PDB file of C-alpha atoms in Angstrom:
ATOM      1  CA  MET C   1      13.823  -0.856   3.036  1.00 62.00           C
ATOM      2  CA  LYS C   2      13.749  -3.453   5.727  1.00 70.00           C
ATOM      3  CA  PRO C   3      15.710  -5.673   6.178  1.00 78.00           C
ATOM      4  CA  PHE C   4      18.490  -3.776   4.345  1.00 84.00           C
ATOM      5  CA  ASN C   5      20.986  -2.254   6.818  1.00 91.00           C
ATOM      6  CA  VAL C   6      20.628   1.412   5.874  1.00 93.00           C
ATOM      7  CA  GLU C   7      23.036   2.584   8.560  1.00 95.00           C
ATOM      8  CA  GLU C   8      25.904   0.490   7.196  1.00 95.00           C
ATOM      9  CA  HIS C   9      26.148   2.410   3.916  1.00 96.00           C
ATOM     10  CA  ASN C  10      26.796   5.810   2.383  1.00 96.00           C
ATOM     11  CA  TRP C  11      23.971   7.173   0.267  1.00 95.00           C
ATOM     12  CA  TRP C  12      23.561   9.146  -2.927  1.00 95.00           C
ATOM     13  CA  LEU C  13      20.163  10.856  -3.111  1.00 94.00           C
ATOM     14  CA  GLY C  14      18.845  12.501  -6.232  1.00 90.00           C
ATOM     15  CA  GLY C  15      17.090  15.816  -5.669  1.00 80.00           C
ATOM     16  CA  GLU C  16      13.772  14.699  -7.066  1.00 86.00           C
ATOM     17  CA  GLU C  17      10.315  15.278  -5.603  1.00 91.00           C
ATOM     18  CA  SER C  18       9.909  13.946  -2.060  1.00 92.00           C
ATOM     19  CA  TYR C  19       8.504  15.577   1.044  1.00 92.00           C
ATOM     20  CA  ILE C  20       8.717  15.377   4.814  1.00 91.00           C
ATOM     21  CA  LEU C  21       5.921  16.432   7.147  1.00 90.00           C
ATOM     22  CA  VAL C  22       7.148  19.126   9.561  1.00 91.00           C
ATOM     23  CA  ASP C  23       4.654  20.767  11.949  1.00 93.00           C
ATOM     24  CA  GLY C  24       1.785  19.822   9.640  1.00 92.00           C
ATOM     25  CA  GLU C  25       3.482  21.295   6.544  1.00 93.00           C
ATOM     26  CA  LEU C  26       5.228  19.553   3.669  1.00 93.00           C
ATOM     27  CA  GLU C  27       8.878  20.472   3.102  1.00 92.00           C
ATOM     28  CA  ASP C  28      11.460  19.071   0.680  1.00 91.00           C
ATOM     29  CA  LEU C  29      12.795  15.811   2.062  1.00 90.00           C
ATOM     30  CA  PHE C  30      16.103  16.070   0.231  1.00 88.00           C
ATOM     31  CA  PRO C  31      16.492  19.596  -1.108  1.00 82.00           C
ATOM     32  CA  GLY C  32      18.770  19.142  -4.095  1.00 82.00           C
ATOM     33  CA  LEU C  33      21.259  16.435  -4.829  1.00 83.00           C
ATOM     34  CA  VAL C  34      22.825  14.813  -1.749  1.00 88.00           C
ATOM     35  CA  ASN C  35      26.185  13.061  -2.028  1.00 88.00           C
ATOM     36  CA  ASP C  36      27.637  10.905   0.733  1.00 90.00           C
ATOM     37  CA  MET C  37      24.838  10.988   3.319  1.00 93.00           C
ATOM     38  CA  GLU C  38      25.820   8.781   6.232  1.00 94.00           C
ATOM     39  CA  GLY C  39      23.594   5.760   6.681  1.00 94.00           C
ATOM     40  CA  GLN C  40      22.677   6.540  10.274  1.00 95.00           C
ATOM     41  CA  THR C  41      21.448   9.987   9.213  1.00 94.00           C
ATOM     42  CA  LEU C  42      19.226   8.487   6.509  1.00 93.00           C
ATOM     43  CA  LYS C  43      17.980   5.801   8.890  1.00 93.00           C
ATOM     44  CA  ASP C  44      16.994   8.454  11.448  1.00 94.00           C
ATOM     45  CA  ILE C  45      15.105  10.398   8.768  1.00 91.00           C
ATOM     46  CA  ILE C  46      13.113   7.440   7.482  1.00 89.00           C
ATOM     47  CA  GLU C  47      12.405   5.878  10.877  1.00 91.00           C
ATOM     48  CA  ASN C  48      11.454   9.034  12.770  1.00 92.00           C
ATOM     49  CA  ASN C  49       9.411  11.056  10.291  1.00 91.00           C
ATOM     50  CA  ASP C  50       6.401  10.949   8.019  1.00 92.00           C
ATOM     51  CA  TYR C  51       7.535  11.386   4.442  1.00 90.00           C
ATOM     52  CA  TYR C  52       6.234  11.003   0.901  1.00 90.00           C
ATOM     53  CA  LEU C  53       8.323   9.802  -2.018  1.00 90.00           C
ATOM     54  CA  ILE C  54       6.824  11.018  -5.291  1.00 92.00           C
ATOM     55  CA  PHE C  55       9.893  10.703  -7.527  1.00 93.00           C
ATOM     56  CA  GLN C  56      13.122   9.597  -5.881  1.00 92.00           C
ATOM     57  CA  ASP C  57      16.446   8.044  -6.861  1.00 94.00           C
ATOM     58  CA  ILE C  58      18.414   6.555  -3.946  1.00 94.00           C
ATOM     59  CA  LYS C  59      21.658   4.591  -4.141  1.00 96.00           C
ATOM     60  CA  ALA C  60      23.577   2.722  -1.405  1.00 96.00           C
ATOM     61  CA  PHE C  61      27.348   2.328  -1.443  1.00 97.00           C
ATOM     62  CA  PRO C  62      29.711   0.623   1.015  1.00 96.00           C
ATOM     63  CA  ARG C  63      30.868   2.996   3.760  1.00 93.00           C
ATOM     64  CA  ASN C  64      34.410   3.121   2.420  1.00 90.00           C
ATOM     65  CA  CYS C  65      33.326   4.080  -1.119  1.00 92.00           C
ATOM     66  CA  LYS C  66      32.492   7.439  -2.606  1.00 91.00           C
ATOM     67  CA  THR C  67      28.934   7.792  -3.872  1.00 94.00           C
ATOM     68  CA  SER C  68      28.105   8.798  -7.422  1.00 93.00           C
ATOM     69  CA  GLU C  69      25.180   9.148  -9.780  1.00 93.00           C
ATOM     70  CA  ILE C  70      24.340   6.007 -11.718  1.00 94.00           C
ATOM     71  CA  LYS C  71      22.079   6.345 -14.720  1.00 92.00           C
ATOM     72  CA  THR C  72      21.851   2.879 -16.247  1.00 93.00           C
ATOM     73  CA  TYR C  73      21.636  -0.729 -15.153  1.00 93.00           C
ATOM     74  CA  GLU C  74      24.992  -1.390 -16.811  1.00 95.00           C
ATOM     75  CA  GLU C  75      26.577   1.425 -14.762  1.00 96.00           C
ATOM     76  CA  PHE C  76      25.019  -0.093 -11.643  1.00 95.00           C
ATOM     77  CA  LEU C  77      26.559  -3.486 -12.397  1.00 95.00           C
ATOM     78  CA  LYS C  78      30.039  -1.981 -12.951  1.00 96.00           C
ATOM     79  CA  SER C  79      29.910   0.335  -9.935  1.00 97.00           C
ATOM     80  CA  THR C  80      30.461  -0.181  -6.217  1.00 97.00           C
ATOM     81  CA  CYS C  81      26.782   0.644  -5.654  1.00 97.00           C
ATOM     82  CA  VAL C  82      25.072  -2.237  -3.842  1.00 96.00           C
ATOM     83  CA  LEU C  83      21.445  -1.095  -3.949  1.00 94.00           C
ATOM     84  CA  ALA C  84      19.426   1.278  -6.109  1.00 94.00           C
ATOM     85  CA  LEU C  85      15.872   2.352  -5.265  1.00 91.00           C
ATOM     86  CA  LEU C  86      13.863   4.207  -7.886  1.00 91.00           C
ATOM     87  CA  VAL C  87      10.394   5.586  -7.103  1.00 91.00           C
ATOM     88  CA  VAL C  88       8.158   6.953  -9.860  1.00 91.00           C
ATOM     89  CA  ASP C  89       4.753   8.515  -9.244  1.00 88.00           C
ATOM     90  CA  SER C  90       4.736   7.208  -5.655  1.00 85.00           C
ATOM     91  CA  SER C  91       3.614   3.787  -6.798  1.00 82.00           C
ATOM     92  CA  TYR C  92       6.121   2.358  -9.271  1.00 86.00           C
ATOM     93  CA  ILE C  93       9.144   1.137  -7.371  1.00 85.00           C
ATOM     94  CA  THR C  94      12.202  -0.524  -8.840  1.00 87.00           C
ATOM     95  CA  LEU C  95      14.851  -1.993  -6.592  1.00 87.00           C
ATOM     96  CA  TYR C  96      18.199  -3.282  -7.807  1.00 91.00           C
ATOM     97  CA  CYS C  97      20.388  -5.135  -5.334  1.00 92.00           C
ATOM     98  CA  LYS C  98      23.612  -7.003  -6.011  1.00 93.00           C
ATOM     99  CA  ASP C  99      23.102  -9.336  -3.037  1.00 91.00           C
ATOM    100  CA  ILE C 100      20.378 -11.783  -4.117  1.00 90.00           C
ATOM    101  CA  GLU C 101      19.723 -12.922  -0.523  1.00 91.00           C
ATOM    102  CA  VAL C 102      19.126  -9.336   0.607  1.00 89.00           C
ATOM    103  CA  LEU C 103      16.914  -8.722  -2.419  1.00 88.00           C
ATOM    104  CA  GLU C 104      14.840 -11.797  -1.549  1.00 88.00           C
ATOM    105  CA  ARG C 105      14.431 -10.629   2.077  1.00 88.00           C
ATOM    106  CA  VAL C 106      13.382  -7.136   0.959  1.00 83.00           C
ATOM    107  CA  TYR C 107      10.919  -8.703  -1.487  1.00 81.00           C
ATOM    108  CA  GLN C 108       9.444 -10.955   1.222  1.00 84.00           C
ATOM    109  CA  ASN C 109       9.144  -7.962   3.555  1.00 81.00           C
ATOM    110  CA  GLY C 110       7.251  -6.107   0.816  1.00 76.00           C
ATOM    111  CA  LYS C 111       4.873  -9.035   0.419  1.00 78.00           C
ATOM    112  CA  LYS C 112       4.238  -9.055   4.189  1.00 79.00           C
ATOM    113  CA  ALA C 113       3.501  -5.336   3.990  1.00 71.00           C
ATOM    114  CA  ARG C 114       1.008  -6.173   1.219  1.00 66.00           C
ATOM    115  CA  ILE C 115       2.722  -4.197  -1.479  1.00 65.00           C
ATOM    116  CA  SER C 116       0.605  -5.111  -4.459  1.00 58.00           C
ATOM    117  CA  LYS C 117       1.765  -6.412  -7.792  1.00 58.00           C
ATOM    118  CA  SER C 118       5.322  -6.995  -6.659  1.00 58.00           C
ATOM    119  CA  LYS C 119       7.554  -9.205  -8.784  1.00 58.00           C
ATOM    120  CA  LEU C 120      11.027 -10.537  -8.205  1.00 55.00           C
ATOM    121  CA  HIS C 121      13.342 -10.808 -11.206  1.00 56.00           C
ATOM    122  CA  ASN C 122      16.786 -12.387 -10.909  1.00 54.00           C
ATOM    123  CA  ARG C 123      19.327 -11.467 -13.566  1.00 56.00           C
TER     124      ARG C 123
END
């Protein structure tokens, strides 16, 4: 999610199918629904572990805001959520971000990482 500042937000994490590698074994990355995970905790998880996102729904909110589930794009637009990351089948990734400059930087970082078939849509 570079260059997004993960540690500066609170996170809502859907309890979908994602795994972390622990002592050579796969374990649930986020067992069940997680509300209000501190950004530094999430940053430590993603920077210091091997993990696999199969299906995952992740939302970032400002630190001073309560997290909540958001199901539609319209709900995203009306909410305090600033970023939504949706992963389907490990390879289809949708990212919504209210800050167009941040979205552009994340997109450029993805291109540098050679993420194939990426497209940037501004609405």
